[in-house]
Amino acid sequence: MNSIMTVQNLLVRRGGVTVLDIEEMSVEAGRVLALIGPNGAGKSTLLLTMAGLLKPDRGRIFYRGVPVDTGARRSEMRKSVSVVFQESLLLNTSVYKNVALGLMFRRLTTGDIRKNVENALAYFGISALAGRSAKTLSGGEAKRVSLARAFALKPELILLDEAFNSLDPPTRETLIDDLRHILEETKITAVLALHDREETLRMAQDVVVLADGGILQSGTTAQIFNQPASEFVAGFVGTETILEGTVRNNRNGLLEIAVADKMIEAVGDFLPGKAVFCCIRPENITVSDAPQDKSSARNVFEAKIQKIVRQAFFYKMILDCGFVVVAYITVSSCEDLRLCEGSSVAVSFKATAVHVMPRER
């Protein structure tokens, strides 16, 4: 892969407290990387350090293989990197002048400034706002202006800190779609600090999970969400069923795992006697009013619905089948099956839907 930026042996302290301690992390060119983790994980600090706006106590940053270890090299890197902060930080002037600000600092010609600004405004659908005062903008409009200002610089790398924070749902949905399309079209590399799982799935190809200033896991989005490396990561990325079990048998990679007084089949390479976690994402569990054919799902259990919770456009179900699992079901399916708390149902999931992790006993 082609890394546009790499950080190595990075240490950042604030007030004598370590807030960031990263051995190594790379950003691949032309891809979107999401930094996720709980509040205080170090996401914003990492972005500021990558942008050259915060000097680390230790470590090195490489931009396109060249160490950014002098003021001159840091200034050179900043010409290729744009940053969008949580707050829009617009000046009390017109939208056009706000978007043109960075270009004016770089002393581009009037013609080049106009071309870049007009292109950036068009990208974000705000050309009609060019003459408006920034102080009259809505939150969504202000965020689009701050993004247009960053893209007008034609950066190789853009860093966004909670870019969709504080926006109402319809505005956020539209902006996420627009930004994703723009990044796909321009091929600009992006690193986004995010806290929302759906935003991560929609925007990112790669993910880094942070906690307490360190990296817990990094990889593609599919790897992080489907093959979490720890119980904490699994819970954070939305694996709502995490069961403790013990491997009883391994038949050429098909595991039989004892969970409570039941047996779950899963795919893995653990030896009998190994204590493990069985992780199952809610969207991979099927709920029906009759058992499913075992040819399509090796794990089929009778269950009773403990709780049903409406969540936007689906229902979240908590089910007891000798162990507790969480499943999602569409509103129409729930209503067609006339399911309610206390209903008896069949729960099924494939062996390949179970991610098995070792656990310490």
Coordinates of N, CA and C in Angstrom, one line a residue, residues 50-227:
M50 N -1.1 15.3 13.8 CA -0.9 14.9 12.4 C -0.9 16.2 11.5
A51 N -1.7 17.2 11.9 CA -1.7 18.4 11.1 C -0.5 19.3 11.4
G52 N 0.3 19.0 12.3 CA 1.5 19.8 12.6 C 1.1 21.0 13.5
L53 N -0.1 21.0 14.1 CA -0.5 22.1 15.0 C -0.2 21.8 16.4
L54 N 0.2 20.6 16.8 CA 0.6 20.2 18.1 C 1.9 19.4 18.1
K55 N 2.9 19.9 18.8 CA 4.2 19.2 18.8 C 4.2 18.1 19.8
P56 N 4.5 16.9 19.3 CA 4.6 15.8 20.3 C 5.8 15.8 21.2
D57 N 5.7 15.2 22.3 CA 6.8 15.1 23.2 C 7.8 14.1 22.7
R58 N 7.4 13.2 21.9 CA 8.3 12.2 21.4 C 7.7 11.7 20.1
G59 N 8.6 11.2 19.2 CA 8.1 10.5 18.0 C 8.3 11.3 16.7
R60 N 7.9 10.7 15.6 CA 8.2 11.3 14.3 C 6.9 11.1 13.4
I61 N 6.7 12.1 12.6 CA 5.7 12.0 11.6 C 6.4 12.0 10.2
F62 N 6.0 11.1 9.3 CA 6.5 11.1 8.0 C 5.4 11.4 7.0
Y63 N 5.7 12.3 6.1 CA 4.7 12.7 5.1 C 5.3 12.3 3.7
R64 N 4.6 11.4 3.1 CA 5.1 10.8 1.8 C 6.6 10.3 2.0
G65 N 6.8 9.7 3.1 CA 8.1 9.0 3.4 C 9.2 10.0 3.9
V66 N 8.9 11.3 4.0 CA 9.9 12.3 4.4 C 9.6 12.7 5.9
P67 N 10.5 12.6 6.8 CA 10.2 13.0 8.2 C 9.9 14.5 8.3
V68 N 8.8 14.8 9.0 CA 8.5 16.2 9.2 C 9.0 16.6 10.6
D69 N 10.3 16.8 10.6 CA 11.0 17.0 11.9 C 11.7 18.4 12.0
T70 N 11.4 19.3 11.1 CA 11.9 20.7 11.2 C 10.7 21.6 10.9
G71 N 10.9 22.9 11.3 CA 9.9 23.9 11.0 C 9.6 24.0 9.5
A72 N 10.7 24.0 8.7 CA 10.5 24.2 7.3 C 9.7 23.0 6.7
R73 N 10.0 21.8 7.1 CA 9.3 20.6 6.6 C 7.9 20.6 7.1
R74 N 7.7 21.0 8.3 CA 6.3 21.1 8.8 C 5.5 22.1 8.0
S75 N 6.1 23.2 7.7 CA 5.4 24.3 6.9 C 5.1 23.7 5.5
E76 N 6.0 23.0 4.9 CA 5.8 22.4 3.6 C 4.7 21.4 3.6
M77 N 4.6 20.6 4.7 CA 3.5 19.6 4.8 C 2.2 20.3 4.9
R78 N 2.1 21.3 5.7 CA 0.8 22.0 5.9 C 0.2 22.5 4.6
K79 N 1.0 22.8 3.6 CA 0.5 23.2 2.3 C -0.3 22.1 1.6
S80 N -0.1 20.9 2.0 CA -0.8 19.8 1.4 C -1.9 19.2 2.3
V81 N -2.1 19.8 3.5 CA -3.0 19.3 4.5 C -4.0 20.3 4.8
S82 N -5.3 20.0 4.8 CA -6.3 20.9 5.3 C -7.0 20.3 6.5
V83 N -7.5 21.2 7.4 CA -8.1 20.7 8.7 C -9.5 21.4 8.8
V84 N -10.4 20.6 9.2 CA -11.8 21.1 9.5 C -12.1 20.7 10.9
F85 N -12.3 21.8 11.7 CA -12.5 21.6 13.2 C -14.0 21.3 13.5
Q86 N -14.3 21.0 14.7 CA -15.7 20.8 15.1 C -16.5 22.0 14.9
E87 N -16.0 23.2 15.3 CA -16.7 24.4 15.1 C -16.3 25.0 13.7
S88 N -17.2 25.6 13.1 CA -17.0 26.1 11.7 C -15.9 27.2 11.6
L89 N -15.8 28.0 12.7 CA -14.8 29.1 12.8 C -14.7 30.0 11.5
L90 N -15.9 30.6 11.2 CA -16.0 31.5 10.0 C -15.8 32.9 10.5
L91 N -15.2 33.7 9.6 CA -15.0 35.1 9.8 C -16.3 35.9 9.5
N92 N -16.5 37.0 10.1 CA -17.7 37.8 9.9 C -17.6 38.6 8.6
T93 N -17.6 37.8 7.5 CA -17.6 38.4 6.2 C -18.4 37.5 5.3
S94 N -18.2 37.7 4.0 CA -19.1 36.9 3.1 C -18.6 35.5 3.0
V95 N -19.5 34.6 2.5 CA -19.1 33.2 2.3 C -18.0 33.1 1.3
Y96 N -18.0 33.9 0.2 CA -17.0 33.8 -0.8 C -15.6 34.1 -0.1
K97 N -15.5 35.2 0.7 CA -14.3 35.6 1.3 C -13.8 34.5 2.3
N98 N -14.7 33.9 3.0 CA -14.3 32.8 3.9 C -13.7 31.7 3.2
V99 N -14.3 31.3 2.1 CA -13.7 30.2 1.3 C -12.4 30.5 0.6
A100 N -12.3 31.8 0.3 CA -11.0 32.3 -0.4 C -9.9 32.5 0.6
L101 N -10.1 32.5 1.9 CA -9.2 32.9 2.9 C -7.8 32.2 2.7
G102 N -7.8 30.9 2.7 CA -6.5 30.2 2.6 C -5.8 30.5 1.3
L103 N -6.6 30.6 0.3 CA -6.0 30.9 -1.0 C -5.3 32.3 -1.1
M104 N -5.9 33.2 -0.4 CA -5.3 34.6 -0.3 C -4.0 34.5 0.5
F105 N -4.0 33.7 1.6 CA -2.8 33.6 2.4 C -1.6 33.0 1.5
R106 N -2.0 32.2 0.6 CA -1.0 31.6 -0.3 C -0.7 32.4 -1.5
R107 N -1.3 33.6 -1.6 CA -1.0 34.6 -2.6 C -1.2 34.1 -4.0
L108 N -2.3 33.3 -4.2 CA -2.7 32.9 -5.6 C -3.2 34.2 -6.3
T109 N -3.3 34.1 -7.6 CA -3.8 35.2 -8.4 C -5.3 35.3 -8.2
T110 N -5.8 36.4 -8.5 CA -7.3 36.7 -8.4 C -8.1 35.6 -9.2
G111 N -7.6 35.4 -10.4 CA -8.2 34.4 -11.3 C -8.2 33.0 -10.7
D112 N -7.1 32.6 -10.2 CA -7.0 31.2 -9.6 C -7.9 31.1 -8.3
I113 N -7.9 32.2 -7.5 CA -8.7 32.2 -6.3 C -10.2 32.0 -6.7
R114 N -10.6 32.8 -7.7 CA -12.0 32.8 -8.1 C -12.4 31.4 -8.6
K115 N -11.5 30.8 -9.4 CA -11.8 29.4 -10.0 C -11.9 28.4 -8.9
N116 N -10.9 28.4 -7.9 CA -10.9 27.4 -6.8 C -12.1 27.6 -5.9
V117 N -12.5 28.9 -5.6 CA -13.6 29.1 -4.7 C -14.9 28.7 -5.4
E118 N -15.1 29.0 -6.7 CA -16.3 28.7 -7.3 C -16.5 27.1 -7.4
N119 N -15.4 26.5 -7.7 CA -15.4 25.0 -7.8 C -15.8 24.4 -6.4
A120 N -15.2 24.9 -5.3 CA -15.5 24.4 -4.0 C -16.9 24.7 -3.6
L121 N -17.4 25.9 -3.9 CA -18.8 26.2 -3.6 C -19.8 25.3 -4.3
A122 N -19.4 25.0 -5.6 CA -20.3 24.1 -6.4 C -20.3 22.7 -5.8
Y123 N -19.1 22.2 -5.4 CA -19.0 20.9 -4.8 C -20.0 20.7 -3.7
F124 N -20.1 21.7 -2.8 CA -21.0 21.6 -1.6 C -22.3 22.2 -1.8
G125 N -22.7 22.6 -3.1 CA -24.0 23.0 -3.3 C -24.4 24.4 -2.7
I126 N -23.4 25.2 -2.5 CA -23.6 26.5 -1.8 C -23.2 27.7 -2.7
S127 N -23.2 27.6 -4.0 CA -22.8 28.7 -4.9 C -23.7 29.9 -4.7
A128 N -25.0 29.6 -4.4 CA -26.0 30.7 -4.2 C -25.7 31.5 -2.9
L129 N -24.9 31.0 -2.0 CA -24.6 31.6 -0.8 C -23.4 32.5 -0.8
A130 N -22.7 32.6 -2.0 CA -21.4 33.3 -2.1 C -21.4 34.7 -1.5
G131 N -22.5 35.5 -1.7 CA -22.5 36.8 -1.3 C -23.1 37.0 0.1
R132 N -23.6 35.9 0.7 CA -24.2 36.0 2.0 C -23.2 36.2 3.1
S133 N -23.6 36.9 4.2 CA -22.7 37.1 5.4 C -22.7 35.8 6.1
A134 N -21.5 35.4 6.6 CA -21.4 34.1 7.3 C -22.2 34.0 8.5
K135 N -22.4 35.2 9.2 CA -23.2 35.2 10.4 C -24.6 34.9 10.2
T136 N -25.1 34.9 9.0 CA -26.6 34.6 8.7 C -26.8 33.1 8.4
L137 N -25.8 32.3 8.4 CA -25.9 30.9 7.9 C -26.5 30.0 9.0
S138 N -27.2 29.0 8.6 CA -27.6 27.9 9.5 C -26.3 27.1 9.9
G139 N -26.5 26.2 10.8 CA -25.4 25.3 11.2 C -24.9 24.4 10.1
G140 N -25.9 23.9 9.3 CA -25.5 23.1 8.2 C -24.8 23.8 7.1
E141 N -25.3 25.0 6.8 CA -24.7 25.9 5.8 C -23.3 26.3 6.2
A142 N -23.1 26.6 7.5 CA -21.8 27.0 8.0 C -20.8 25.9 7.9
K143 N -21.3 24.6 8.1 CA -20.4 23.5 8.0 C -20.0 23.3 6.6
R144 N -20.9 23.5 5.6 CA -20.5 23.3 4.2 C -19.5 24.4 3.8
V145 N -19.6 25.6 4.3 CA -18.7 26.6 4.0 C -17.3 26.3 4.5
S146 N -17.2 25.8 5.8 CA -15.9 25.4 6.3 C -15.3 24.2 5.5
L147 N -16.1 23.3 5.1 CA -15.6 22.2 4.2 C -15.1 22.8 2.9
A148 N -15.9 23.6 2.3 CA -15.6 24.2 1.0 C -14.2 25.0 1.1
R149 N -14.0 25.7 2.2 CA -12.8 26.4 2.4 C -11.6 25.4 2.5
A150 N -11.8 24.3 3.1 CA -10.7 23.3 3.2 C -10.4 22.7 1.8
F151 N -11.5 22.4 1.1 CA -11.3 21.7 -0.3 C -10.8 22.7 -1.3
A152 N -11.1 24.0 -1.1 CA -10.6 25.0 -2.1 C -9.1 25.0 -2.2
L153 N -8.4 24.6 -1.1 CA -7.0 24.5 -1.1 C -6.4 23.4 -1.9
K154 N -7.3 22.5 -2.4 CA -6.9 21.3 -3.1 C -5.8 20.5 -2.4
P155 N -6.2 20.1 -1.1 CA -5.2 19.3 -0.3 C -5.0 17.9 -0.8
E156 N -3.9 17.3 -0.5 CA -3.7 15.9 -0.7 C -4.3 15.1 0.5
L157 N -4.4 15.7 1.6 CA -4.9 15.1 2.8 C -5.8 16.1 3.6
I158 N -7.0 15.6 4.0 CA -7.9 16.4 4.8 C -8.2 15.7 6.1
L159 N -8.1 16.5 7.2 CA -8.4 16.0 8.5 C -9.6 16.6 9.0
L160 N -10.6 15.8 9.5 CA -11.9 16.3 9.9 C -12.2 15.8 11.3
D161 N -12.4 16.8 12.2 CA -12.7 16.5 13.6 C -14.2 16.6 13.9
E162 N -14.8 15.4 14.1 CA -16.3 15.4 14.3 C -17.0 16.3 13.3
A163 N -16.8 16.1 12.1 CA -17.3 17.0 11.0 C -18.8 17.1 11.0
F164 N -19.6 16.1 11.6 CA -21.0 16.2 11.5 C -21.7 16.4 12.9
N165 N -20.8 16.8 13.8 CA -21.3 17.0 15.2 C -22.3 18.2 15.2
S166 N -23.3 18.0 16.0 CA -24.3 19.1 16.4 C -25.2 19.4 15.2
L167 N -25.2 18.7 14.1 CA -26.1 18.9 13.0 C -27.4 18.1 13.2
D168 N -28.5 18.6 12.8 CA -29.8 17.8 12.9 C -29.7 16.7 11.9
P169 N -30.5 15.6 12.2 CA -30.3 14.4 11.4 C -30.5 14.5 9.9
P170 N -31.5 15.3 9.4 CA -31.6 15.4 7.9 C -30.4 16.1 7.3
T171 N -29.9 17.2 8.0 CA -28.8 17.9 7.5 C -27.5 17.0 7.5
R172 N -27.4 16.3 8.6 CA -26.2 15.4 8.7 C -26.2 14.3 7.6
E173 N -27.4 13.7 7.4 CA -27.5 12.7 6.4 C -27.1 13.2 5.0
T174 N -27.6 14.3 4.6 CA -27.3 14.9 3.3 C -25.8 15.3 3.2
L175 N -25.2 15.8 4.2 CA -23.8 16.2 4.2 C -22.9 15.0 4.1
I176 N -23.3 14.0 4.8 CA -22.5 12.7 4.8 C -22.4 12.2 3.3
D177 N -23.6 12.1 2.7 CA -23.7 11.6 1.3 C -22.9 12.5 0.4
D178 N -23.0 13.8 0.5 CA -22.3 14.8 -0.4 C -20.8 14.6 -0.2
L179 N -20.3 14.6 1.1 CA -18.9 14.5 1.4 C -18.3 13.2 0.9
R180 N -19.1 12.1 1.0 CA -18.6 10.8 0.5 C -18.4 10.8 -1.0
H181 N -19.4 11.4 -1.7 CA -19.3 11.5 -3.1 C -18.1 12.4 -3.6
I182 N -17.9 13.5 -2.9 CA -16.8 14.4 -3.2 C -15.4 13.7 -3.0
L183 N -15.3 13.0 -1.9 CA -14.0 12.3 -1.7 C -13.8 11.2 -2.7
E184 N -14.9 10.5 -3.1 CA -14.7 9.5 -4.2 C -14.3 10.1 -5.5
E185 N -14.9 11.3 -5.8 CA -14.6 11.9 -7.1 C -13.2 12.5 -7.1
T186 N -12.8 13.2 -6.0 CA -11.5 13.9 -6.0 C -10.3 13.0 -5.6
K187 N -10.6 11.8 -5.0 CA -9.6 10.9 -4.5 C -8.7 11.5 -3.4
I188 N -9.2 12.5 -2.8 CA -8.4 13.2 -1.7 C -8.4 12.2 -0.5
T189 N -7.3 12.0 0.1 CA -7.2 11.2 1.3 C -7.8 11.9 2.5
A190 N -8.5 11.2 3.3 CA -9.2 11.8 4.5 C -9.1 11.0 5.7
V191 N -8.9 11.7 6.9 CA -8.9 11.1 8.2 C -10.0 11.8 9.0
L192 N -11.0 11.0 9.5 CA -12.1 11.6 10.2 C -12.2 11.1 11.6
A193 N -12.3 12.0 12.6 CA -12.6 11.6 13.9 C -14.1 11.5 14.0
L194 N -14.6 10.3 14.4 CA -16.0 10.0 14.4 C -16.4 9.3 15.7
H195 N -17.6 9.4 16.1 CA -18.1 8.7 17.3 C -19.3 7.9 16.9
D196 N -19.9 8.0 15.7 CA -21.1 7.3 15.3 C -20.7 6.1 14.4
R197 N -21.3 4.9 14.8 CA -21.0 3.7 14.0 C -21.5 3.8 12.6
E198 N -22.7 4.3 12.4 CA -23.3 4.4 11.1 C -22.4 5.3 10.2
E199 N -22.0 6.4 10.7 CA -21.2 7.3 10.0 C -19.9 6.6 9.6
T200 N -19.3 5.9 10.5 CA -18.1 5.1 10.1 C -18.3 4.2 9.0
L201 N -19.4 3.4 9.1 CA -19.6 2.4 8.0 C -19.9 3.1 6.7
R202 N -20.5 4.2 6.7 CA -20.8 4.9 5.4 C -19.6 5.6 4.8
M203 N -18.7 6.1 5.7 CA -17.7 7.0 5.2 C -16.3 6.3 5.0
A204 N -16.0 5.4 5.8 CA -14.6 4.9 5.9 C -14.3 3.6 5.3
Q205 N -13.1 3.5 4.7 CA -12.6 2.2 4.2 C -11.7 1.5 5.3
D206 N -11.1 2.4 6.1 CA -10.1 1.9 7.1 C -10.6 2.5 8.4
V207 N -10.3 1.8 9.5 CA -10.6 2.3 10.9 C -9.5 2.1 11.8
V208 N -9.3 3.0 12.7 CA -8.4 2.9 13.9 C -9.2 3.1 15.1
V209 N -9.2 2.1 16.0 CA -9.9 2.2 17.3 C -9.0 2.7 18.4
L210 N -9.3 3.8 19.0 CA -8.5 4.4 20.1 C -9.2 4.3 21.4
A211 N -8.4 4.1 22.5 CA -8.9 4.2 23.8 C -7.7 4.6 24.7
D212 N -7.9 5.5 25.6 CA -6.9 6.0 26.6 C -5.6 6.3 25.9
G213 N -5.7 6.9 24.7 CA -4.6 7.4 23.9 C -3.8 6.4 23.2
G214 N -4.2 5.2 23.2 CA -3.5 4.1 22.4 C -4.4 3.4 21.4
I215 N -3.8 2.7 20.5 CA -4.5 2.0 19.4 C -4.9 0.6 19.9
L216 N -6.2 0.3 19.9 CA -6.6 -1.0 20.3 C -6.6 -2.0 19.1
Q217 N -7.0 -1.4 17.9 CA -7.1 -2.3 16.7 C -7.1 -1.3 15.5
S218 N -6.5 -1.8 14.4 CA -6.6 -1.0 13.2 C -6.8 -2.0 12.0
G219 N -7.5 -1.6 11.0 CA -7.7 -2.5 9.8 C -8.7 -1.9 8.9
T220 N -9.2 -2.7 8.0 CA -10.3 -2.2 7.2 C -11.6 -2.2 8.0
T221 N -12.5 -1.4 7.5 CA -13.8 -1.3 8.2 C -14.4 -2.7 8.4
A222 N -14.4 -3.5 7.4 CA -15.0 -4.8 7.5 C -14.3 -5.7 8.6
Q223 N -13.0 -5.6 8.7 CA -12.2 -6.3 9.7 C -12.6 -5.8 11.1
I224 N -12.7 -4.5 11.3 CA -12.9 -4.0 12.6 C -14.3 -4.4 13.1
F225 N -15.3 -4.3 12.2 CA -16.7 -4.5 12.6 C -17.1 -6.0 12.7
N226 N -16.4 -6.8 11.8 CA -16.7 -8.2 11.8 C -15.8 -9.1 12.5
Q227 N -14.5 -8.6 12.8 CA -13.5 -9.4 13.4 C -12.8 -8.6 14.5

